[in-house]
Structures are given as C-alpha cells and as structure tokens.
mmCIF file of C-alpha atoms in Angstrom:
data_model
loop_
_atom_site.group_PDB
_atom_site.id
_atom_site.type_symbol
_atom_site.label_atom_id
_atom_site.label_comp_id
_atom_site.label_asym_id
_atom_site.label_seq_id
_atom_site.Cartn_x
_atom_site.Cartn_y
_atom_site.Cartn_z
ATOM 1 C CA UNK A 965 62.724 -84.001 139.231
ATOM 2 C CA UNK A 966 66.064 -83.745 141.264
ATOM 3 C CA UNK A 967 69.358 -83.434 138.781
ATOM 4 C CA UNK A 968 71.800 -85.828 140.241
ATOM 5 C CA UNK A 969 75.370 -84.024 140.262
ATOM 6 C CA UNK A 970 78.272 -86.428 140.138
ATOM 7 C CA UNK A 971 81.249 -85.882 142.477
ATOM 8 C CA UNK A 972 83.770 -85.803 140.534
ATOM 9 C CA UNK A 973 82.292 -82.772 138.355
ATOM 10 C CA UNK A 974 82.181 -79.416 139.603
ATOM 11 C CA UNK A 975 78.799 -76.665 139.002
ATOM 12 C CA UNK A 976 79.083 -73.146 139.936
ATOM 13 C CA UNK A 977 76.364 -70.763 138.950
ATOM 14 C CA UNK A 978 73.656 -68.364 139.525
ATOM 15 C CA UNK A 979 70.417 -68.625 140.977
ATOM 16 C CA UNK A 980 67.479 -66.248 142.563
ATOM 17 C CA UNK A 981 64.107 -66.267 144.546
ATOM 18 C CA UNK A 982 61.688 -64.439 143.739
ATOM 19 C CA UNK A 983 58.086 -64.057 145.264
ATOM 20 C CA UNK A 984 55.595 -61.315 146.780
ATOM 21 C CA UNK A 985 56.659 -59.377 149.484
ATOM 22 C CA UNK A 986 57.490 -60.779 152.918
ATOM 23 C CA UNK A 987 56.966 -64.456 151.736
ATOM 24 C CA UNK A 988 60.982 -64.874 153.613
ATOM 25 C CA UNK A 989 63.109 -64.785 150.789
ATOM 26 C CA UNK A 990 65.760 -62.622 152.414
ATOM 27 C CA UNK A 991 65.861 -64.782 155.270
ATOM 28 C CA UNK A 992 65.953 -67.941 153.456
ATOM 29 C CA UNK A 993 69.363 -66.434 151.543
ATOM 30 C CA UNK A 994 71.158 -65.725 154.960
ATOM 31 C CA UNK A 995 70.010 -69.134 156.291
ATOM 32 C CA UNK A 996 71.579 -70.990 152.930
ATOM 33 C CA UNK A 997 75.099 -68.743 153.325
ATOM 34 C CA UNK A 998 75.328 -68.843 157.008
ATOM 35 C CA UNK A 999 75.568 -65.372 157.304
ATOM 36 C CA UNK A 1000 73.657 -61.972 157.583
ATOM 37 C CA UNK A 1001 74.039 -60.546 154.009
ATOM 38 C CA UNK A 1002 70.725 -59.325 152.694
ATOM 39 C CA UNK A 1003 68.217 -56.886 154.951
ATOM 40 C CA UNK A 1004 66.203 -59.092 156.950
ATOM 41 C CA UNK A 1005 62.467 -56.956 158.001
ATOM 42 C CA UNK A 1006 59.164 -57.797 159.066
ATOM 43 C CA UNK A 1007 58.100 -55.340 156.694
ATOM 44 C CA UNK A 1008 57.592 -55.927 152.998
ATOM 45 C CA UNK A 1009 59.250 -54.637 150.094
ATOM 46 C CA UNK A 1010 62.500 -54.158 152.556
ATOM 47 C CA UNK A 1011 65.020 -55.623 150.425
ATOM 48 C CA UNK A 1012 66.101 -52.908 148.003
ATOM 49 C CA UNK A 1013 69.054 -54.269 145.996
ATOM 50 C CA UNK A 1014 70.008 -56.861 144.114
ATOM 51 C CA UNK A 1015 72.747 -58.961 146.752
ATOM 52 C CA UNK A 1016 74.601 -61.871 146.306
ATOM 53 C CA UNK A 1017 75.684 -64.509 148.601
ATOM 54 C CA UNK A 1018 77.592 -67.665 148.149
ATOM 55 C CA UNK A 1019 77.158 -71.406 149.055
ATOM 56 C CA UNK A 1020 80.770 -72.764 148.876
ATOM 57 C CA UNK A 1021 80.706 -76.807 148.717
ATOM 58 C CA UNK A 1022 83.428 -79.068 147.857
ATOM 59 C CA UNK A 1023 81.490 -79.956 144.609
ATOM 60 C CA UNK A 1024 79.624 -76.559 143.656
ATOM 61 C CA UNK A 1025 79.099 -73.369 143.827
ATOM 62 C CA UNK A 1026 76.151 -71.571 144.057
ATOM 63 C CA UNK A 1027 75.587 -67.886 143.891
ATOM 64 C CA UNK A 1028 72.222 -66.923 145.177
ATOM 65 C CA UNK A 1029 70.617 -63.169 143.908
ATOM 66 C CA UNK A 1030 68.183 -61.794 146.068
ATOM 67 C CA UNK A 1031 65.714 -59.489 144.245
ATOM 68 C CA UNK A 1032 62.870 -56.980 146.055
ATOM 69 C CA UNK A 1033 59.744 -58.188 145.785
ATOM 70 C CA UNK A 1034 58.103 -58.753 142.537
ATOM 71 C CA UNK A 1035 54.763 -56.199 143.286
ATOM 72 C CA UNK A 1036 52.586 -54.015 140.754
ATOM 73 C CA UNK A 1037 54.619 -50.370 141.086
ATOM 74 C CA UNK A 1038 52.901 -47.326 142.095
ATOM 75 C CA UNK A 1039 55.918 -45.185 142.198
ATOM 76 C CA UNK A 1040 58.898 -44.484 140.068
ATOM 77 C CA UNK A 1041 61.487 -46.245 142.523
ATOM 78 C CA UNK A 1042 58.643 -49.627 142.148
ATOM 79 C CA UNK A 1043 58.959 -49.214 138.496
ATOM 80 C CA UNK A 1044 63.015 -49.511 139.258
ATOM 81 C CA UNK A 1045 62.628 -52.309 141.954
ATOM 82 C CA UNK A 1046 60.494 -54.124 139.137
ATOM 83 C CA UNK A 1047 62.593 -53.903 136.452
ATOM 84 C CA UNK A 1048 65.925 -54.446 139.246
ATOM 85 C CA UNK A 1049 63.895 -58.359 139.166
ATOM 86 C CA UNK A 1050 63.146 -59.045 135.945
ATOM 87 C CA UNK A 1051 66.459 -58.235 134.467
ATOM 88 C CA UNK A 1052 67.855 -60.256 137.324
ATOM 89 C CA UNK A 1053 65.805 -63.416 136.004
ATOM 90 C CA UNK A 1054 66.896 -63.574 132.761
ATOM 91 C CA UNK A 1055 70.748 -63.724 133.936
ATOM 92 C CA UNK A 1056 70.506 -66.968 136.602
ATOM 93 C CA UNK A 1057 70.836 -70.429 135.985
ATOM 94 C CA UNK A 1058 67.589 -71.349 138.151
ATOM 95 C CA UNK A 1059 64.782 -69.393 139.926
ATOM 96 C CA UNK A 1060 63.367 -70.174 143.532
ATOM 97 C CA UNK A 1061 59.421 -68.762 143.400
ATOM 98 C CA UNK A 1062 58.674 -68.884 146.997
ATOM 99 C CA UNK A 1063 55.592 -68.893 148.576
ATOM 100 C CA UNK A 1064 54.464 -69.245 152.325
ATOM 101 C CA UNK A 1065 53.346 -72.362 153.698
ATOM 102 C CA UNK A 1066 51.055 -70.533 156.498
ATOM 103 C CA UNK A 1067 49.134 -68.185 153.526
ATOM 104 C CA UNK A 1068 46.662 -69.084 151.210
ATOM 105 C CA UNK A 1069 48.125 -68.872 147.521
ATOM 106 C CA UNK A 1070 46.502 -65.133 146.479
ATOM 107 C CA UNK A 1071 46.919 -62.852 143.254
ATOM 108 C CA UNK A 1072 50.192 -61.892 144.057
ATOM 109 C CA UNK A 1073 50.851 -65.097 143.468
ATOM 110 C CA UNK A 1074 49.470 -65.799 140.630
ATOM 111 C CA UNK A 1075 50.992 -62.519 139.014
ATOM 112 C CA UNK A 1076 54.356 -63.915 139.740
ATOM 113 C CA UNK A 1077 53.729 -67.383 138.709
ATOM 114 C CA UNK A 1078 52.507 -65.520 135.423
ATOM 115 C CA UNK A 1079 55.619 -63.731 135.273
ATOM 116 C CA UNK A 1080 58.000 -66.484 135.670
ATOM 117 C CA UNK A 1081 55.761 -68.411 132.735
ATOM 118 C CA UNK A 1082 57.397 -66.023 130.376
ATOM 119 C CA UNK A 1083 61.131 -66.710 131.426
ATOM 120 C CA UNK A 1084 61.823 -70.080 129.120
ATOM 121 C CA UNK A 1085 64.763 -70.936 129.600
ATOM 122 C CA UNK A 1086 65.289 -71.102 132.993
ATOM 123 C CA UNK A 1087 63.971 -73.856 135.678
ATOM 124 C CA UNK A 1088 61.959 -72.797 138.256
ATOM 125 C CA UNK A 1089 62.595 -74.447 141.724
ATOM 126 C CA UNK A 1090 58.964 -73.564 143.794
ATOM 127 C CA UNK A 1091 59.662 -72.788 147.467
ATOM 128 C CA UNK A 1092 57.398 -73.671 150.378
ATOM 129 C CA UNK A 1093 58.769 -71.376 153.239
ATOM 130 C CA UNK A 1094 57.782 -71.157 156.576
ATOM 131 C CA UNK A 1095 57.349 -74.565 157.452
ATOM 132 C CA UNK A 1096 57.624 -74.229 160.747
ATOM 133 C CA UNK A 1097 54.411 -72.323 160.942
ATOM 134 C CA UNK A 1098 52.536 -74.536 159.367
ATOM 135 C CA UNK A 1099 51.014 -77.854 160.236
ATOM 136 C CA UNK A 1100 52.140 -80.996 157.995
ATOM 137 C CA UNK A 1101 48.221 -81.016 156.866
ATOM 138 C CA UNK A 1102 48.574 -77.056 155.750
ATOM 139 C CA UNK A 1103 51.909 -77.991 154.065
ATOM 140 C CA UNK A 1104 50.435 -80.821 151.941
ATOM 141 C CA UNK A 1105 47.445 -78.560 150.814
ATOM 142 C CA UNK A 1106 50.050 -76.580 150.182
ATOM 143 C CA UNK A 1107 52.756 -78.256 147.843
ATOM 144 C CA UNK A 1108 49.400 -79.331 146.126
ATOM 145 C CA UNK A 1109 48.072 -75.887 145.587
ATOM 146 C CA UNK A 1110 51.513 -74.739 144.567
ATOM 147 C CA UNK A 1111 51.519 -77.278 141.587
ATOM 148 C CA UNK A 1112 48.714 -76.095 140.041
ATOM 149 C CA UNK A 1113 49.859 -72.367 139.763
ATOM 150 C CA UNK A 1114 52.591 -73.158 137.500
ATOM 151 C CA UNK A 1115 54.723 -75.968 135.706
ATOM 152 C CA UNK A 1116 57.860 -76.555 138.017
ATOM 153 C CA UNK A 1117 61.128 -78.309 137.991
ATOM 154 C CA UNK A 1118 60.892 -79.213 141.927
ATOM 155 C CA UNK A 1119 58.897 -78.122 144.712
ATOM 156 C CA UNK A 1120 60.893 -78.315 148.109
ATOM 157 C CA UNK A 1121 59.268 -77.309 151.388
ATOM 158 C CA UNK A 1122 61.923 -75.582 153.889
ATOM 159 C CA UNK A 1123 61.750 -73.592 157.562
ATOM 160 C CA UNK A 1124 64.519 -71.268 157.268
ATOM 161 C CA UNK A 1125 64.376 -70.191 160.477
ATOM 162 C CA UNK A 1126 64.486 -74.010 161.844
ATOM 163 C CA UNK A 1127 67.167 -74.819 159.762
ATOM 164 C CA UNK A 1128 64.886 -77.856 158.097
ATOM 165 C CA UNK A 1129 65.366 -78.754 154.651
ATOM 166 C CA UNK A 1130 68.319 -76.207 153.824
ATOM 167 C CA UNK A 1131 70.565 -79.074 152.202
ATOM 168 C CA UNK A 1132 67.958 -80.951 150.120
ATOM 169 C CA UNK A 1133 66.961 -76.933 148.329
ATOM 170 C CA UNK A 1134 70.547 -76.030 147.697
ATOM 171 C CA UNK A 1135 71.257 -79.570 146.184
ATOM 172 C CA UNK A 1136 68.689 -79.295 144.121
ATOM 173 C CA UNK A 1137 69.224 -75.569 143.138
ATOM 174 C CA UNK A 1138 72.877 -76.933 142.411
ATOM 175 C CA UNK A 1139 71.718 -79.520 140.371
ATOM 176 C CA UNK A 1140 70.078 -76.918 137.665
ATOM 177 C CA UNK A 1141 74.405 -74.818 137.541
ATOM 178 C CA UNK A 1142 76.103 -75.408 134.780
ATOM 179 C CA UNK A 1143 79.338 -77.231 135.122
ATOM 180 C CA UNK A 1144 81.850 -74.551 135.880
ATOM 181 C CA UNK A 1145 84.542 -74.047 138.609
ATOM 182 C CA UNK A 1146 84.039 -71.694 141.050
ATOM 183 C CA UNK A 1147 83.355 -67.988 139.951
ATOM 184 C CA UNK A 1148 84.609 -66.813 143.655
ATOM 185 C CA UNK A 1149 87.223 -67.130 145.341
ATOM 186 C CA UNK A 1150 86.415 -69.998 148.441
ATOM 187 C CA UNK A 1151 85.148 -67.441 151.662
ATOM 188 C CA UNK A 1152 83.739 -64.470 150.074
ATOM 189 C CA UNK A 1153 80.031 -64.481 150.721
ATOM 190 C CA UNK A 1154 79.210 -61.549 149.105
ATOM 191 C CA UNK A 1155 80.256 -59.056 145.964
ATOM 192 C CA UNK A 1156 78.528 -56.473 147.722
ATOM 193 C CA UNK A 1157 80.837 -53.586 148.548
ATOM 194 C CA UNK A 1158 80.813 -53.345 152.087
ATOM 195 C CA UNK A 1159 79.195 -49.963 152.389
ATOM 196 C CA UNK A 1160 76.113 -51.168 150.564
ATOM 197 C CA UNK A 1161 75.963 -53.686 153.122
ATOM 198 C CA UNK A 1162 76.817 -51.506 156.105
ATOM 199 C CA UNK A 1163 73.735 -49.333 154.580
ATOM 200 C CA UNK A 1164 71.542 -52.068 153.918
ATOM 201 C CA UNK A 1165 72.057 -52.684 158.091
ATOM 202 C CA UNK A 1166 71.148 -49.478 159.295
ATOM 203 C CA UNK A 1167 68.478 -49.286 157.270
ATOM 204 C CA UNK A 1168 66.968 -52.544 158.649
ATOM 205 C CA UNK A 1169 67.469 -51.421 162.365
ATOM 206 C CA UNK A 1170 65.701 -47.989 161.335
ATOM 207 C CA UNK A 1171 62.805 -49.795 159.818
ATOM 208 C CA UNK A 1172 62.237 -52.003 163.134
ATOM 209 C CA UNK A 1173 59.322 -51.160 165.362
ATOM 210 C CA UNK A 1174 58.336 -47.789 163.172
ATOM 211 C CA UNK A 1175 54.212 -47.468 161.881
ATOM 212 C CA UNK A 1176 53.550 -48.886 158.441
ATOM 213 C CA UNK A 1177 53.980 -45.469 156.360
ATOM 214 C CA UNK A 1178 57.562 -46.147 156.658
ATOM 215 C CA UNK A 1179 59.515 -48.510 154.672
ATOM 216 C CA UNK A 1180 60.227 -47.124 151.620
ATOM 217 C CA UNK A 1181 60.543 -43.752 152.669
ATOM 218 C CA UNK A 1182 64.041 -44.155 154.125
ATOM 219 C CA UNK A 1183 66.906 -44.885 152.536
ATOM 220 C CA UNK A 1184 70.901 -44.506 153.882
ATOM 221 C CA UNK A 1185 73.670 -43.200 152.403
ATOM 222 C CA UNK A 1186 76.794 -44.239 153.710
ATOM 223 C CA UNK A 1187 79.287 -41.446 153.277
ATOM 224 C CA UNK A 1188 82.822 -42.301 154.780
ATOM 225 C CA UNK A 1189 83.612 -45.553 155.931
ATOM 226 C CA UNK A 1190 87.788 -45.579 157.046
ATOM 227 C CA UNK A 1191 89.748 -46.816 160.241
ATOM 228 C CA UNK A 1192 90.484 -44.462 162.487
ATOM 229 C CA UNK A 1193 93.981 -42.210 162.223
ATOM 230 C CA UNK A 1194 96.624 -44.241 164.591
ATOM 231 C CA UNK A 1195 94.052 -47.307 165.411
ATOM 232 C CA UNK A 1196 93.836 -50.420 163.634
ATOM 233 C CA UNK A 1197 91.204 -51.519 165.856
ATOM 234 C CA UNK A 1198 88.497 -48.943 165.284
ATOM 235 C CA UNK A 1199 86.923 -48.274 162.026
ATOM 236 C CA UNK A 1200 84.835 -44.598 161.643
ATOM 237 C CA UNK A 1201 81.344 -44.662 159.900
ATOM 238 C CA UNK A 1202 79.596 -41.467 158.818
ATOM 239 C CA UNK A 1203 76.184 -42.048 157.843
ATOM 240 C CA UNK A 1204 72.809 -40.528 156.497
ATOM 241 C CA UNK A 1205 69.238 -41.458 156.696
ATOM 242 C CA UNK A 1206 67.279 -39.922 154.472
ATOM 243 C CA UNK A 1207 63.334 -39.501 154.889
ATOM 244 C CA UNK A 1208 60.600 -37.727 152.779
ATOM 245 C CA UNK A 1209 58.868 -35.357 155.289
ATOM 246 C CA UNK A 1210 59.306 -34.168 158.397
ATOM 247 C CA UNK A 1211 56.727 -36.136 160.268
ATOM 248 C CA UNK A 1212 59.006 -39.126 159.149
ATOM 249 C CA UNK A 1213 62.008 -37.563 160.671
ATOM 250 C CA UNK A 1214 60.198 -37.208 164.114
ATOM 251 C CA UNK A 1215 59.003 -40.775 164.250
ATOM 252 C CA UNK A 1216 62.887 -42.120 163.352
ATOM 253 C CA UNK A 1217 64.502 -39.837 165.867
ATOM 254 C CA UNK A 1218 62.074 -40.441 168.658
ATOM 255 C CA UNK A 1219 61.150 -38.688 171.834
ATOM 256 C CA UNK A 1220 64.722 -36.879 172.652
ATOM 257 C CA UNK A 1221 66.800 -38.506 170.308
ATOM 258 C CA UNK A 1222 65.726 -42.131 171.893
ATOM 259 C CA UNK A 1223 65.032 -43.788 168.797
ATOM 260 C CA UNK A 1224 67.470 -42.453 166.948
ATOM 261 C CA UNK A 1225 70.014 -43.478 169.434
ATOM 262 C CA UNK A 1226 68.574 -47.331 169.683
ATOM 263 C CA UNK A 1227 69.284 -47.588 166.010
ATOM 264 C CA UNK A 1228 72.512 -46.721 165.996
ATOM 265 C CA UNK A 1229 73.015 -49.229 168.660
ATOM 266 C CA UNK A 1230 71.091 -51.790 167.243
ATOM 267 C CA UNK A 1231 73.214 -51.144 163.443
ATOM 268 C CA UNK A 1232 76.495 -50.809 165.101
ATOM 269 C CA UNK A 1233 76.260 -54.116 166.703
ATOM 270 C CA UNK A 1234 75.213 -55.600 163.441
ATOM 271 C CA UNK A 1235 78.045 -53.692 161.821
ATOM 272 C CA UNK A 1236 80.597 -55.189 164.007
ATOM 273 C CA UNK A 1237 79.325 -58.750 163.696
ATOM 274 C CA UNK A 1238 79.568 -58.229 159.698
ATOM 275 C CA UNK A 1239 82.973 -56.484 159.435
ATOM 276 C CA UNK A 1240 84.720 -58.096 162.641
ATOM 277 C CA UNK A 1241 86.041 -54.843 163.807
ATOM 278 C CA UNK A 1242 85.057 -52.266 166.535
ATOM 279 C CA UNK A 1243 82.334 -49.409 165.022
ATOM 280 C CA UNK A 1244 81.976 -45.717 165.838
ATOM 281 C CA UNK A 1245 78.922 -45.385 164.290
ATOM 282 C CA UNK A 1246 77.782 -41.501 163.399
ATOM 283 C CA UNK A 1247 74.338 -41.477 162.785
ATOM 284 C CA UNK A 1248 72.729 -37.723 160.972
ATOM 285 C CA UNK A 1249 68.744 -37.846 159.508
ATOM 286 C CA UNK A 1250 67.356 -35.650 156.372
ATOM 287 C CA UNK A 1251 64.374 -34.886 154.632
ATOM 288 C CA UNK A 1252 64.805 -35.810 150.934
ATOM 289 C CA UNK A 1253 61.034 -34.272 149.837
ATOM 290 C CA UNK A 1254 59.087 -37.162 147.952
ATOM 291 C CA UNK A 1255 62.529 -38.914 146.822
ATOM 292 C CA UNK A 1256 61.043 -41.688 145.620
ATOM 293 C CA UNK A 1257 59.205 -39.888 142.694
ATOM 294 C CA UNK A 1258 62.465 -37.887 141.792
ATOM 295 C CA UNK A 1259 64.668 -39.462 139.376
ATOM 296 C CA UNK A 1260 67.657 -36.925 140.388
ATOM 297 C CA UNK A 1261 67.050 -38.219 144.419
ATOM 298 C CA UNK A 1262 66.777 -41.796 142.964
ATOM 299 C CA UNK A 1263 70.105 -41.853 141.581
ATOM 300 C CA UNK A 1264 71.783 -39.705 144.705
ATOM 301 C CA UNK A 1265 70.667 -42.492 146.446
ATOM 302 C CA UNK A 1266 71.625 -45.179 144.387
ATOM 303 C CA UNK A 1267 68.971 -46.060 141.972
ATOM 304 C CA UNK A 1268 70.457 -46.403 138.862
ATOM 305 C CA UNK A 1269 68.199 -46.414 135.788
#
C-alpha cells in the first residue's frame, strides 16, 4: 500500500491520470497545483493537450501530465488524442485511473482498466473523484467495485472541488517518484508555453453554454501575444477560433456578436488571472471545413503526428 518517503530524501518525478471522459481529471490537476493550468469543461473530451503542472513540497516534487480522455477514436484527431495518452503512460513514474464516485463503473471503464493492464512497469494509483457527490454508502460500493476492475497499488477517494483528500493522493503519488531533486525550478507550475495556455482558455470559455455538436469542432490559434508599444502594463492578444462549418460559426458568435463578445470577456478575465497583467483581448472566428479529418488542418493547428 502507501510508500513511506523519508524526510531527509528528496523524490521528484512524473505522474498522470487517466480515465474516460469527464470523470474530473482536469479539475483534480488544478486542485493538486493550486492553480488554473489545464482546460476545465463540463463537456467531455475538452482537454486537448498533454499539460503539466507542478506540486512543489519541501521533500518532493511531483509533475502531474494531464492526458485527453482515453475513448475509442472515430476521427483522425481521436486517433492523435489516443495515441497523445498512451505514449504519455509509458514515460511517468505512476498513473492515477480515475473514476467517478457518483457513476456506476461502465465499459469505458473497463477499456481503460484493460489498457492500463498492459503498462507493467508502472503503478497505478485508482482515483475515486467526486466525492462530494456521493454518499459515504455509494463511495464504499464504490472503492469495492473499483478493486475488482484491476490490480492497484492504492485506491484513494478525493472531492476536488471540496478540497478533501488532496494531501493523502499527492503523498501517495509521491511515494511511487524516484529519488531525484527537483526537475523545476521552485514556482513554475507549468512547461506549457504561455500561448498554449492562453489558447487552451479561450477555448474553454467558447465551449461554455454551446449545444453538444460542439467541442471538438473548435480549436484556437493564438497568433501574436506581445505588450503593447510604450506600456508595460498592457499586453496585446490576437487570436483565432477556428470552427468546421458555418452553422458552428453562428452558434459561437451569437445573436449580434453577443456570444462572441461574452467569450472574450469571460477568456480575458481568465487571461489576466493566469498572466497577472492587463489583456486586450482580439477575438476573430473561421471556418476550417472538417479540420479534424485533415491531417494538413491538424498540424496548422497543432496536432503533431
């Protein structure tokens, strides 16, 4: 069960979660750094790229990949997204399979779990999220049900979103690092460049509220991202949103430009929280015809093969 880490030696290292779409991986990541790094949305398959952040401790670090959803693919950029995970789990030092507390285990599931089988080497840490929407009866069945999909190092239950059980799943995720010191320098959260994550933000406030047909057919490209000439206080961002039909484009801009408008909003606020600076925020919208099928528009975009 737990690995007991001694104080005076130091583990730094790498570790993921992985799980079916929506099971709150994203948000579990931000709740262990502290600090908005990977797109958060109530719609699945939302997370696009692979982001790191970083729990600094005096004793450890622990470098935490997020990965998309593991999913069976039905387009070319799924077949990326899929292979984006799996090449991600044969790099970390221990793997975080979560599942929901509140859902009945499923195939999804089970195809993970099945997945994860195959990966040796590493531990797998299973997850229990969303305690707080569960009843303790619910969570028992759960952590019981959980056990029986798959052989596991630990099985922690945790409520990201109240806070519960944060400490006890990142001391036991550190437990599985290697000793090392720390592979980042003390404060940096992320080795994201900051335009991925300035994207990654805009996208989530353009993927609030809109009908289901929507989340993976828009994607942002950030284009310039540089303080403005004579201001120190003011940095200028020029970016795209990128759509595969028309319809699509009507439903992001809104009635008049509304919608549109309530995005930037929404992203520049986020923006400024991230980067600690004042935002002008310049907002344009495309149709990119059936991008995600298009190796060419995959790689404009920044899907690399």
């Amino acid at each position: 069960m737990h690995t007991v880490t001694s104080p005076d030696i130091h583990r730094a290292g790498f570790a993921c979660f992985v799980g079916r779409p929506n099971v709150g991986k994203s948000t579990l990541m931000n709740a262990l750094v502290g600090s908005k790094v990977a797109i958060t949305s109530s719609k699945p398959q939302t997370t696009r790229r692979v982001i790191r952040g970083i729990v600094h401790r005096p004793d450890a670090q622990l470098v935490i990949v997020d990965t998309p959803g593991l999913h069976r693919p039905r387009t070319l950029l799924g077949e990326r997204l899929d292979s984006l995970v799996l090449s991600t789990l044969t790099e970390v030092d221990a793997i975080g399979f979560c599942v929901p507390a509140n859902e009945p285990i499923g195939k999804g599931d089970r195809f993970i779990a099945d997945k994860l089988a195959a990966v040796k080497k590493t531990p797998v840490i299973a997850v229990v999220t969303k305690c707080d929407l569960a009843s303790k009866e619910q969570i028992a069945e759960q952590l019981l049900a959980v056990s029986q999909v798959g052989e596991f190092a630990d099985i922690v239950p945790v409520s990201a979103q109240a806070g519960e059980q944060l400490d006890v799943l990142a001391g036991v995720l550190i437990g599985h690092m290697p000793e090392s010191p720390p592979l980042y320098e003390d404060g940096r959260l992320t080795d994201e460049p900051e335009q991925i994550l300035v994207g990654e933000l805009i996208r989530e406030a353009a993927l609030e509220g809109v009908r289901d047909e929507l989340p993976h057919s828009i994607a942002v490209v950030v284009d310039e991202m540089m303080p403005r000439d004579g201001r120190d206080d003011l940095l200028d961002i020029y970016a795209h949103l990128f759509v595969e039909r028309p319809s699509q484009k009507a439903i992001v801009i809104g009635h008049k430009g509304e919608r549109l408008r309530e995005v930037g909003t929404k992203a520049r606020k986020q923006i400024e929280g991230l980067l600690g600076t004042r935002v002008f925020l310049d907002l344009r919208i495309s149709v990119a015809k059936d991008w995600q099928r298009d190796p060419k528009q995959l790689r404009r975009l920044g899907f690399y093969d």
